[in-house]
Coordinates of C-alpha atoms in Angstrom, one line a residue:
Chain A
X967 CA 0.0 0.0 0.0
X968 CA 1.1 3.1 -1.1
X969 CA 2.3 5.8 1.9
X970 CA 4.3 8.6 1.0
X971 CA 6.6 9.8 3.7
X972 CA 5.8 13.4 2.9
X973 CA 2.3 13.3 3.9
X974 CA 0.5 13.6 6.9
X975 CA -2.6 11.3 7.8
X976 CA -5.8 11.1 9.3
X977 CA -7.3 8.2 11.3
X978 CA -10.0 7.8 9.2
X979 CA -7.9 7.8 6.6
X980 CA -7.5 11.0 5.0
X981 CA -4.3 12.1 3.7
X982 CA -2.7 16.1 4.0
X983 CA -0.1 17.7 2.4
X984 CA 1.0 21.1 4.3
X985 CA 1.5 24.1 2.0
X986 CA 2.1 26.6 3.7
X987 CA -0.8 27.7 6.1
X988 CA -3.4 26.0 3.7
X989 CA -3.8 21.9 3.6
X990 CA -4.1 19.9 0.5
X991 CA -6.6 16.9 1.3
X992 CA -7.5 13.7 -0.5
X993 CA -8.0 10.2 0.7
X994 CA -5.4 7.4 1.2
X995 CA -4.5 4.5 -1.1
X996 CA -5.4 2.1 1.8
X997 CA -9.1 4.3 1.8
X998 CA -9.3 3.9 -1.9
X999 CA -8.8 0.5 -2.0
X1000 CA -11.3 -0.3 0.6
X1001 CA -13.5 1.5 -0.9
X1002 CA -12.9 0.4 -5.0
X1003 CA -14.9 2.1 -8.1
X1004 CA -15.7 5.5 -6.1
X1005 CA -18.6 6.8 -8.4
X1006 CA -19.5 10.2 -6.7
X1007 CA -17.9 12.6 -4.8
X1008 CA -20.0 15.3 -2.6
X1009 CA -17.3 18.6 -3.0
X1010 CA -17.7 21.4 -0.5
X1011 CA -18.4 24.8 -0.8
X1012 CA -15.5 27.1 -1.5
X1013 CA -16.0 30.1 1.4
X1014 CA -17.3 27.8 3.6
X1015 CA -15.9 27.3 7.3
X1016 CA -15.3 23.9 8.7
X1017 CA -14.9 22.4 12.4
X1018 CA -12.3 19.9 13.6
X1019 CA -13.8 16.7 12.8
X1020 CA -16.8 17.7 11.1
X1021 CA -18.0 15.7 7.5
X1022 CA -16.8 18.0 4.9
X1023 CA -17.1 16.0 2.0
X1024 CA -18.7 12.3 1.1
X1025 CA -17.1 9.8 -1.3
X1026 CA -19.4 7.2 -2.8
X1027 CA -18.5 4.0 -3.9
X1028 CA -21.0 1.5 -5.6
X1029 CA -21.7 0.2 -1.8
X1030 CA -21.5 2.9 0.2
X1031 CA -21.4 6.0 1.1
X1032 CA -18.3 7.5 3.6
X1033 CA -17.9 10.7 5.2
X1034 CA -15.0 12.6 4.6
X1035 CA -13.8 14.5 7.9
X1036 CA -11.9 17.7 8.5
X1037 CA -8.9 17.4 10.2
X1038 CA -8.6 20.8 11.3
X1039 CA -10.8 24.0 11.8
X1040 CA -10.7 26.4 8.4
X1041 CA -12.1 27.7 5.5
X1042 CA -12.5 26.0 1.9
X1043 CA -10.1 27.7 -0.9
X1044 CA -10.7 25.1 -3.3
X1045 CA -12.3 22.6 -4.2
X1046 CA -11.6 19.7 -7.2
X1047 CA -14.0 19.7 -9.6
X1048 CA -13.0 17.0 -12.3
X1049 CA -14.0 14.7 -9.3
X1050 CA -17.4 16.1 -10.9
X1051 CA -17.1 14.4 -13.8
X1052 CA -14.3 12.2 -12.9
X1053 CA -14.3 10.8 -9.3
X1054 CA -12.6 7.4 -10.3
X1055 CA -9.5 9.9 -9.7
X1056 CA -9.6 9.1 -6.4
X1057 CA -8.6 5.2 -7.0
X1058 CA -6.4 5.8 -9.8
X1059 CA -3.9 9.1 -8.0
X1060 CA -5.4 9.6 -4.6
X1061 CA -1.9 11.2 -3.8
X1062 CA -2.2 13.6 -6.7
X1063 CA -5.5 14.6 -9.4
X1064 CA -7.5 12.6 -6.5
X1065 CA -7.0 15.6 -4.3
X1066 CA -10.6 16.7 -3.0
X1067 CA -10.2 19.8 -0.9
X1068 CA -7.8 22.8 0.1
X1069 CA -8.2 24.3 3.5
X1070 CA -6.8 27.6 4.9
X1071 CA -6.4 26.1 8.4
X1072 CA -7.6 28.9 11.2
X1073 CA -4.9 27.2 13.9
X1074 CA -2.1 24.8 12.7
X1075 CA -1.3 23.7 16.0
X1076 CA -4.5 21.1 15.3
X1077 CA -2.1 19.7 12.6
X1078 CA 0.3 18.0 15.4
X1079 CA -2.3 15.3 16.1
X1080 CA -2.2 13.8 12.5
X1081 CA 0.2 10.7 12.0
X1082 CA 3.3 10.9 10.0
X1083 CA 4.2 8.5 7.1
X1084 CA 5.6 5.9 9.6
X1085 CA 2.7 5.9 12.1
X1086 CA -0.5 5.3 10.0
X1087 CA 2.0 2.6 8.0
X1088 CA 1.8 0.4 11.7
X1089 CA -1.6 1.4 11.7
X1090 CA -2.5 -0.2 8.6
X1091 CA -0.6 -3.4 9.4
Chain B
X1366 CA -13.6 -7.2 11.8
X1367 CA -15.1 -9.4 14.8
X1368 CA -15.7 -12.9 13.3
X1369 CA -17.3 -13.7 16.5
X1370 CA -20.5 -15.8 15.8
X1371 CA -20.4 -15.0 12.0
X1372 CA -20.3 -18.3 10.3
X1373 CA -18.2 -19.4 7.5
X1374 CA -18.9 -21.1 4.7
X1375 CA -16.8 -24.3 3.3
X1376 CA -15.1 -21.7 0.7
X1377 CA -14.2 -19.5 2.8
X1378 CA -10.6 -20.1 2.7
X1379 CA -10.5 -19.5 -1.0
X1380 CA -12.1 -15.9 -0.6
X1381 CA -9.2 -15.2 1.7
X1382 CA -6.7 -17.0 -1.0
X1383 CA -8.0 -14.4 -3.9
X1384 CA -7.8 -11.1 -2.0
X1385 CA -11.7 -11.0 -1.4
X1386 CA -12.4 -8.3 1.2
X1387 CA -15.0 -10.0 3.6
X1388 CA -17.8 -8.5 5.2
X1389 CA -20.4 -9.7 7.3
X1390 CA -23.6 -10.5 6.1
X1391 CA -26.8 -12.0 7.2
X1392 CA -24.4 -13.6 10.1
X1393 CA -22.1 -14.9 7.9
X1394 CA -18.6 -13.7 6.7
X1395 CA -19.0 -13.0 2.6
X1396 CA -16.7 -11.6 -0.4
X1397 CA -18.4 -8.7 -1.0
X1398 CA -15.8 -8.4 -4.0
X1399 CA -12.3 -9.8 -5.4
X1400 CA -11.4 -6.9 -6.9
X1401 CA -14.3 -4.9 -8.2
X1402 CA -18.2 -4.4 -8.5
X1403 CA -18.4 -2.7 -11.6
X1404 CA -15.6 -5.5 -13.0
X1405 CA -17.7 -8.3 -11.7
X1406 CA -21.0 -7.0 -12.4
X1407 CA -19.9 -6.9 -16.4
X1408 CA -18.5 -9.8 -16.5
X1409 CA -21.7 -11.6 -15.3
X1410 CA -23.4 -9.7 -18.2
X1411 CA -20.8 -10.0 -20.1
X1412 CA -18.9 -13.4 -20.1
X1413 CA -19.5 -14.9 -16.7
X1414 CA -18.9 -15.1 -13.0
X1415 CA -19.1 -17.8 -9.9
X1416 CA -20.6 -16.4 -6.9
X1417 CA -20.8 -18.2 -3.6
X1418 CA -23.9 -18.8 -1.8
X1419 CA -23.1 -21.8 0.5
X1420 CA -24.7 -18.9 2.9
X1421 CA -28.1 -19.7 1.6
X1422 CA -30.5 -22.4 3.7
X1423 CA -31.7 -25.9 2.1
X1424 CA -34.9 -27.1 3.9
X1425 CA -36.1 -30.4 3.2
X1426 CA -39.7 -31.2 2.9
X1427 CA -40.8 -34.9 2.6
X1428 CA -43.5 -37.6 3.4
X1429 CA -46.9 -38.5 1.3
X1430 CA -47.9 -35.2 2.6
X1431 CA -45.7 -32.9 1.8
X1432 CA -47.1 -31.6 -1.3
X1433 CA -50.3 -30.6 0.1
X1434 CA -48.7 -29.6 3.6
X1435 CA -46.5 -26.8 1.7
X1436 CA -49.1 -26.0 0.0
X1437 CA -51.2 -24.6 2.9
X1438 CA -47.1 -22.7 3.8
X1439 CA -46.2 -21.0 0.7
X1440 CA -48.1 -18.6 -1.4
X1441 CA -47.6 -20.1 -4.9
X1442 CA -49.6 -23.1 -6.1
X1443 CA -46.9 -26.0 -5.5
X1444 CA -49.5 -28.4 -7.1
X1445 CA -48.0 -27.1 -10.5
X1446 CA -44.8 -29.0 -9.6
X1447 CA -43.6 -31.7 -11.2
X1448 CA -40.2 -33.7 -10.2
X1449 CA -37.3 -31.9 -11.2
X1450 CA -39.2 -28.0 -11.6
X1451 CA -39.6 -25.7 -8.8
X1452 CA -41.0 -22.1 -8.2
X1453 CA -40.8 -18.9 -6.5
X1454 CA -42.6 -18.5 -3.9
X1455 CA -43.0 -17.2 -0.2
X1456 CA -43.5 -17.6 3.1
X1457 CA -45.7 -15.3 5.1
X1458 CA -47.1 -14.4 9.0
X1459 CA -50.7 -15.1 9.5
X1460 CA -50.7 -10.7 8.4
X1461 CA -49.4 -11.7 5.1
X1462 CA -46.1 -10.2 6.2
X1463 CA -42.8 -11.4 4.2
X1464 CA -41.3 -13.9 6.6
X1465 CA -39.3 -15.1 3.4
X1466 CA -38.7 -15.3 -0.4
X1467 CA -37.5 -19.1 -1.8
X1468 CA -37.2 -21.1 -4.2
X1469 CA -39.3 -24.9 -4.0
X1470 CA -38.4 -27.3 -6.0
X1471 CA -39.7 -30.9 -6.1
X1472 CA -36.8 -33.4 -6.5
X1473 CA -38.8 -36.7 -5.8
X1474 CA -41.9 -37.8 -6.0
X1475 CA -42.9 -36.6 -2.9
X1476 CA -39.3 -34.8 -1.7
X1477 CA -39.3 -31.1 -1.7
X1478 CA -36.4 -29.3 -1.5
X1479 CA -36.7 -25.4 -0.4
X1480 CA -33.5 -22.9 -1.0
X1481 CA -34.7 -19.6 1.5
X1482 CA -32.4 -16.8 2.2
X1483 CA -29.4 -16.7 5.0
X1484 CA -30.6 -14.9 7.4
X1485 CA -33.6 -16.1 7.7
X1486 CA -32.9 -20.1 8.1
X1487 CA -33.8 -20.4 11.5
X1488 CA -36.7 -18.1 11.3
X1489 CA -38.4 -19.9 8.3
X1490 CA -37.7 -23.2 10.0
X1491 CA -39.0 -22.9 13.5
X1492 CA -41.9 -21.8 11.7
X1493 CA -42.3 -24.1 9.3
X1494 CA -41.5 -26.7 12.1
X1495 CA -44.5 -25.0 14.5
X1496 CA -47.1 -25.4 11.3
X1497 CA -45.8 -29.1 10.9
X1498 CA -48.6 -32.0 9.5
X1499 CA -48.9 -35.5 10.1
X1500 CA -47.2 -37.3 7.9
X1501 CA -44.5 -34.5 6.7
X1502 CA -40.8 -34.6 7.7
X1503 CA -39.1 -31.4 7.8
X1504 CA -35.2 -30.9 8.1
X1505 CA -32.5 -28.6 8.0
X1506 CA -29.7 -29.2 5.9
X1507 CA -28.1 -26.3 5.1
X1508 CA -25.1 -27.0 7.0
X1509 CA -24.4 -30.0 4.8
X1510 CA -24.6 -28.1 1.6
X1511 CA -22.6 -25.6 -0.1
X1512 CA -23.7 -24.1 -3.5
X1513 CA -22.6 -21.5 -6.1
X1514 CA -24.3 -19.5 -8.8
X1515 CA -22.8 -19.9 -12.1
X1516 CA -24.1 -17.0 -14.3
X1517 CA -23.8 -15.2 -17.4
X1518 CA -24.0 -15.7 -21.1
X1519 CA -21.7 -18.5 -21.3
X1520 CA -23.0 -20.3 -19.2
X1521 CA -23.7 -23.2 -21.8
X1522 CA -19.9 -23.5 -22.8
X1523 CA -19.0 -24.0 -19.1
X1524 CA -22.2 -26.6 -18.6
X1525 CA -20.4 -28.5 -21.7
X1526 CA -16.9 -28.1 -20.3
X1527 CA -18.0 -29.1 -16.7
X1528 CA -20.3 -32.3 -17.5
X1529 CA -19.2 -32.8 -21.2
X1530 CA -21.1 -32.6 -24.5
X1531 CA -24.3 -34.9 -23.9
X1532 CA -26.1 -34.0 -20.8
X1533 CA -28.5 -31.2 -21.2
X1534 CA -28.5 -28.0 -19.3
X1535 CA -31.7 -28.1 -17.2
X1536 CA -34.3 -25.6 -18.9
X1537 CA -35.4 -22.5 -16.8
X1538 CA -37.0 -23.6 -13.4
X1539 CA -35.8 -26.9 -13.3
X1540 CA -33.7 -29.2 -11.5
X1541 CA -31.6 -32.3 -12.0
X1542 CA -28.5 -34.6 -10.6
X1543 CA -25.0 -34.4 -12.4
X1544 CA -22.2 -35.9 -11.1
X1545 CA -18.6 -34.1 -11.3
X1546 CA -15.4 -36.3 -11.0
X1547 CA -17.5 -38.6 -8.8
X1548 CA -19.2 -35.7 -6.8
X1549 CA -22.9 -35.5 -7.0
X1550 CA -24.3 -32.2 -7.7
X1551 CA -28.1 -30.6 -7.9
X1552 CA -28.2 -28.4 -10.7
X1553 CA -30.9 -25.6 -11.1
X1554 CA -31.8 -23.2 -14.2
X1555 CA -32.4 -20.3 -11.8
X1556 CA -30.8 -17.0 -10.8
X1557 CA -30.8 -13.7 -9.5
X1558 CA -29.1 -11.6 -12.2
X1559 CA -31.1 -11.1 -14.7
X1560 CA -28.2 -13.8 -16.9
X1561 CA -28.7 -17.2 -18.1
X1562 CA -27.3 -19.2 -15.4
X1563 CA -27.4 -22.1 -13.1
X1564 CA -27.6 -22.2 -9.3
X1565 CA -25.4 -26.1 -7.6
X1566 CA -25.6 -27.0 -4.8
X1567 CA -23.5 -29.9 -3.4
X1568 CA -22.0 -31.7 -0.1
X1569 CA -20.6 -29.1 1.8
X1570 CA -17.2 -31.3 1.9
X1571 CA -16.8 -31.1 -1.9
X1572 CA -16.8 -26.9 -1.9
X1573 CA -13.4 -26.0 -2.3
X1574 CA -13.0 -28.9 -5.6
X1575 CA -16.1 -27.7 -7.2
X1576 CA -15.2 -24.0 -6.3
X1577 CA -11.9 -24.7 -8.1
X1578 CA -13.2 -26.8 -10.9
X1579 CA -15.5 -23.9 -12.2
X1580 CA -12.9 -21.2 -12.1
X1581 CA -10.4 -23.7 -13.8
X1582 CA -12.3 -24.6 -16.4
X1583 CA -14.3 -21.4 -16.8
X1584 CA -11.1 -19.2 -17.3
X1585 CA -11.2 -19.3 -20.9
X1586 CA -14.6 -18.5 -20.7
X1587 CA -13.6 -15.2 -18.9
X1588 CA -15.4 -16.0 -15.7
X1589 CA -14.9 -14.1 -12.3
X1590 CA -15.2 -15.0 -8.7
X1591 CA -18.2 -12.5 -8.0
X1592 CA -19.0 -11.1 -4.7
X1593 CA -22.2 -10.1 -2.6
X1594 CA -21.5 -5.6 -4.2
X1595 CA -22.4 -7.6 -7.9
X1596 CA -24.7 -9.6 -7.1
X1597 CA -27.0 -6.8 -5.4
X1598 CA -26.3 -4.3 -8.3
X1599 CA -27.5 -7.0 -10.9
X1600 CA -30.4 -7.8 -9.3
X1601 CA -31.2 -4.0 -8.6
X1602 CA -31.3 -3.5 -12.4
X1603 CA -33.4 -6.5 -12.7
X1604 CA -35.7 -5.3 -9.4
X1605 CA -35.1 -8.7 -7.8
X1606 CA -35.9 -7.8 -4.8
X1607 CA -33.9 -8.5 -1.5
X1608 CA -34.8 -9.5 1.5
X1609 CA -34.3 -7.8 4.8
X1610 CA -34.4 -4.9 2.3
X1611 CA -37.4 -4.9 -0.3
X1612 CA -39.0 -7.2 1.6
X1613 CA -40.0 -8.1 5.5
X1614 CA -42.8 -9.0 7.6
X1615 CA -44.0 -4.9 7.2
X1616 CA -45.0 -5.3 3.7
X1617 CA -47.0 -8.0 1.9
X1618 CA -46.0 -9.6 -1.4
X1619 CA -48.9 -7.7 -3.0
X1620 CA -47.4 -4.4 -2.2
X1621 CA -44.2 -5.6 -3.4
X1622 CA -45.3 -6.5 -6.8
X1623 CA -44.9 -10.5 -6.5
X1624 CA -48.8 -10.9 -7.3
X1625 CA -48.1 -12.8 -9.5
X1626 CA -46.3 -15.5 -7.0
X1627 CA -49.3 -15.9 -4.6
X1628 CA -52.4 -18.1 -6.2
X1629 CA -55.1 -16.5 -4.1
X1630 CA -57.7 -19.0 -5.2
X1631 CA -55.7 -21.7 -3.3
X1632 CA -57.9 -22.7 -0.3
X1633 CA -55.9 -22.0 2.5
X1634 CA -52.2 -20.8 3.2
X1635 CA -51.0 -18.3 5.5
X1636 CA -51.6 -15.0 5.4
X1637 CA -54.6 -15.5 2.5
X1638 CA -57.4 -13.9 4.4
X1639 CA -55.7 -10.5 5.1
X1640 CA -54.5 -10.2 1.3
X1641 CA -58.0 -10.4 0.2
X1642 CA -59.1 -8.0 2.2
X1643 CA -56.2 -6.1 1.2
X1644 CA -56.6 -6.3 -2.7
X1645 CA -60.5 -5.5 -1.8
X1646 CA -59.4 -2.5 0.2
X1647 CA -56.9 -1.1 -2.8
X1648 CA -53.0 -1.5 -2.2
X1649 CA -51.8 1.4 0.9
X1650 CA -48.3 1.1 -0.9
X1651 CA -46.4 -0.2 -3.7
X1652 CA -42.6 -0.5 -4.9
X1653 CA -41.9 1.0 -7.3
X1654 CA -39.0 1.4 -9.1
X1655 CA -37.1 4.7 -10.1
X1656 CA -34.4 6.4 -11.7
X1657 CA -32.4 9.1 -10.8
X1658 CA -32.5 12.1 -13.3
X1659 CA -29.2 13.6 -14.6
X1660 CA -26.0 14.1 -12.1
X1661 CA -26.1 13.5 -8.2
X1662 CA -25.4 11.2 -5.7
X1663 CA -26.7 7.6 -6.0
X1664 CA -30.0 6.5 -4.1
X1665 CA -29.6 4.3 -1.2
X1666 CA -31.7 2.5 1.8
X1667 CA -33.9 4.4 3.7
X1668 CA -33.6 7.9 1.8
X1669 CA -36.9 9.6 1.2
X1670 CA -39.3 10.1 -1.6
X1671 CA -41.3 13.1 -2.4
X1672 CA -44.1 13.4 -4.3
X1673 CA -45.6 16.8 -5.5
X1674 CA -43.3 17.8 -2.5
X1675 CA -44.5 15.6 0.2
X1676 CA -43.0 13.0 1.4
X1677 CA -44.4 9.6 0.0
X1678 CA -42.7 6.8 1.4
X1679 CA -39.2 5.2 1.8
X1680 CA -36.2 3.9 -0.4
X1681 CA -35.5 0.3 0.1
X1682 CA -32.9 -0.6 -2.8
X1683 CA -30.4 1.9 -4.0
X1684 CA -27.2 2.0 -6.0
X1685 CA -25.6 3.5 -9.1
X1686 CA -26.3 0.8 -12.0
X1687 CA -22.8 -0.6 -13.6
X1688 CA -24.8 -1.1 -16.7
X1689 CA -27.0 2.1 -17.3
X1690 CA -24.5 4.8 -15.3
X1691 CA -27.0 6.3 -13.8
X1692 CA -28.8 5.8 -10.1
X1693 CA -31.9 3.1 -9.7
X1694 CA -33.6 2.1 -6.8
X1695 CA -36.5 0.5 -5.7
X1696 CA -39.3 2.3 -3.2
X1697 CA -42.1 1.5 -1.6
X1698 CA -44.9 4.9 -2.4
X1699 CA -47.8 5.4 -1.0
X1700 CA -51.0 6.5 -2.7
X1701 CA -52.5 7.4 -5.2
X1702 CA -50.6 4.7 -7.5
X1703 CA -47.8 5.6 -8.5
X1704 CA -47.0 5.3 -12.5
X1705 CA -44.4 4.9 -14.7
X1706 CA -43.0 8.2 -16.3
X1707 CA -44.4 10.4 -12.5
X1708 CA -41.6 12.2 -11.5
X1709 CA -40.2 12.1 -8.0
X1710 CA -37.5 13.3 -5.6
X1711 CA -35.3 11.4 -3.7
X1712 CA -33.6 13.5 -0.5
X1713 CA -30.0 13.0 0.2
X1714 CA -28.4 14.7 3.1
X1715 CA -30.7 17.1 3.2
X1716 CA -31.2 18.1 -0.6
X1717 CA -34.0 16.8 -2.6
X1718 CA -33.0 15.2 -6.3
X1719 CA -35.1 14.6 -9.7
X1720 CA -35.8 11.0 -9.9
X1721 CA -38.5 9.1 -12.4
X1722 CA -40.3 6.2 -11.8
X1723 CA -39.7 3.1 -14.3
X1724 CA -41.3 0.0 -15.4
X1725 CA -39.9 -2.8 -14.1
X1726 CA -37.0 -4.3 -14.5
X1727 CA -35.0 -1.2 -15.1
X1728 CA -32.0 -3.4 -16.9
X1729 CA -33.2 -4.7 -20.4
X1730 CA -31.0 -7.1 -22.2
X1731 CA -29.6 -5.1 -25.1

């Protein structure tokens, strides 16, 4: 399973890529795969203002339908919108054009709880 | 994943060996897939694909009166039986609730043998067992037998390639005895995909060989191991319906659209009385089945349904088809009845969606 060491990661499985004082988010490989054939992806709203922990988005596969969570408090700069009419991106290059959401993150002291590379590896296993 | 009191079945190891991910279903531990829905689903439409369901109950009814016994059980005339045919039919509650959807067949003379759902094994037995007659022996055997559905277009070439070139595939609804390197297998023209197909069941001992035996010699056939995501997606588009989902004791087959599986001018069986009062009184509910209109999320179990703006009733079936790319579902709405070509709304987290209801089944075979 593929887990890039410059990432952070969620428990739920989410993955986060720091830039700056925004956060790229997507979901894992390990997510994906449980998941297989995503077929819709709920976006949020640009502008909008998220709490730690709270669903920000939904991925759908044929089977079921998973929340996605925030992993910090902030506001929505962008969102991915090929996932529109493209959300199989997410199993293909969930480290890349599977990306789902950016968020300007309010305190990024929050970020210190996520797992590095080498943690949510033994988490997996 | 607790595998405490979810059972196994005899193939269970051989999930495991392909990469299945496993999920519990109905108290048992299932493939849901190998390595894809949407791959399994078209290769059952296309090609074809082996799906285990070792899960599923065999009751046997037998005695000199068994006939007439199940007869007064299940809600289909079982008099139209002959050895080696059998029928859908169902089981209801003295309310005409669904206690369960099966298949009868008649395999002796006076031998029935009764394939009902997983979950409700126990249930259908203890009641079957509490209605018992003189002269009728009722047994469980589902422990001792494991089974598979083999469906999909090529379903002949594998028949030929399993049993060789003389013995005929059985023709739709019926049943007979083959025997496979010595093993000694029921094989049944039925389904739940919508495919041509067959439905074996066998000693429970001989799982993994047969299990292996199809996929060997169905590999240049293109065939698939086929979890429990493709086979509720193919009988979606076909508006199978599923227990524990479309049906239960809450609704009535009459409401579900299985009219045609209940013989109301048999004499006595349970649950007779209230469903004539009931088609007298005009239906309270029916499901129906719908698509979704243009882009959104898929439907699911236990979304609403609006109609005109009110809400009408409840989704019990819900996915995004692999064959028509758009959402289906199945829904039971109340009155007045509901037509194909009405549009409705489905409401998913909070937002209501364009959906239109469909004649049934909402897969054609192109």
């Amino acid at each position: 399973m593929n887990v890039p060491d410059d990432l952070l990661y969620t428990a739920s499985h989410e993955w986060v890529r720091r830039e700056d004082n925004k956060i790229r988010v997507g979901i894992t490989d390990h997510a994906q795969a449980e998941l297989t054939d995503v077929i819709y992806v709920e976006l949020p709203k640009t502008g909008t203002s998220y709490d730690a922990g709270s669903t920000i988005a939904v991925v759908e596969s044929v089977k079921a339908a998973s929340d996605i969570y925030a992993p910090a408090k902030g506001t929505v700069l962008e969102v991915n919108e090929s996932l529109e009419t493209n959300p199989a991106l997410i199993n293909t290059d969930p480290y890349g054009e599977g990306w789902i959401y950016v968020l300007e993150v309010e305190n990024s002291d929050q970020l210190h709880e996520l797992k590095d590379a080498a943690a949510y590896r033994a988490s997996l296993s | 994943m607790s595998d405490v009191g979810e059972k196994r079945t005899p193939l269970y190891d051989e999930h495991v060996k392909l990469g299945a991910k496993i999920i519990p279903f109905g108290g048992w531990l299932m493939p849901v897939q190998y390595s894809s829905i949407m791959e399994e689903h078209e290769a059952v439409r296309n090609s074809l694909g082996v799906f285990d369901i070792s899960h599923m109950g065999e009751l046997l009814a037998s005695g000199p009166r068994a006939s007439e016994w199940l007869n007064t059980m299940l809600t289909n005339d079982i008099a139209k039986l002959e050895v080696g045919s059998g029928q859908y039919t169902l089981l209801l509650d003295e309310n005409a609730g669904i206690i369960d959807d099966l298949i009868a067949y008649q395999i002796e003379n006076e031998k029935f043998l009764l394939v009902v759902n997983a979950s409700r094994i126990e249930v259908d037995f203890a009641w079957l067992q509490s209605h018992l007659d003189d002269g009728v022996q009722l047994e469980n055997q589902s422990e001792r037998y494991a089974g598979l559905a083999i469906q999909g277009p090529r379903v002949g070439e594998l028949f030929r390639a399993l049993f060789g070139p003389s013995p005929k595939m059985p023709e739709r609804n019926q049943i007979a005895r083959f025997e496979l390197d010595g093993m000694k297998l029921w094989v049944a023209r039925t389904g739940y995909t919508g495919e041509e197909g067959i439905e074996v069941f066998f000693a429970a001992e001989d799982a993994p060989k047969v299990w292996n035996e199809v996929l060997e010699k169905g590999e240049s056939l293109g065939i698939r191991p086929c979890g429990l995501g493709s086979r509720d997606t193919l009988r979606l588009e076909m508006c199978y319906p599923l227990n524990g989902s479309d049906l239960s004791p809450e609704h009535n087959p009459l409401e579900a659209g299985l009219g045609f599986f209940v013989d109301l001018t048999k004499p006595k069986f349970s649950g007779r009385q209230k469903l004539r009062e009931e088609k007298e009184a005009g239906l309270s509910r029916r499901l129906i089945a719908f698509r979704m209109k243009g882009k959104g999320p898929p439907p699911r179990p236990h979304y609403r349904a609006f109609r005109n703006g009110s809400d009408a009733g409840e989704v019990t079936s819900g996915t995004l088809s692999p064959s028509l790319h758009y959402g289906i579902g199945m829904a039971y709405l109340t009155t007045p009845t509901p037509k194909p070509g009405e549009e409705i709304e489905i409401e998913i987290r909070g937002q209501k969606f364009p959906a239109v209801i469909e004649k049934k089944p909402l897969y054609k075979k192109p």
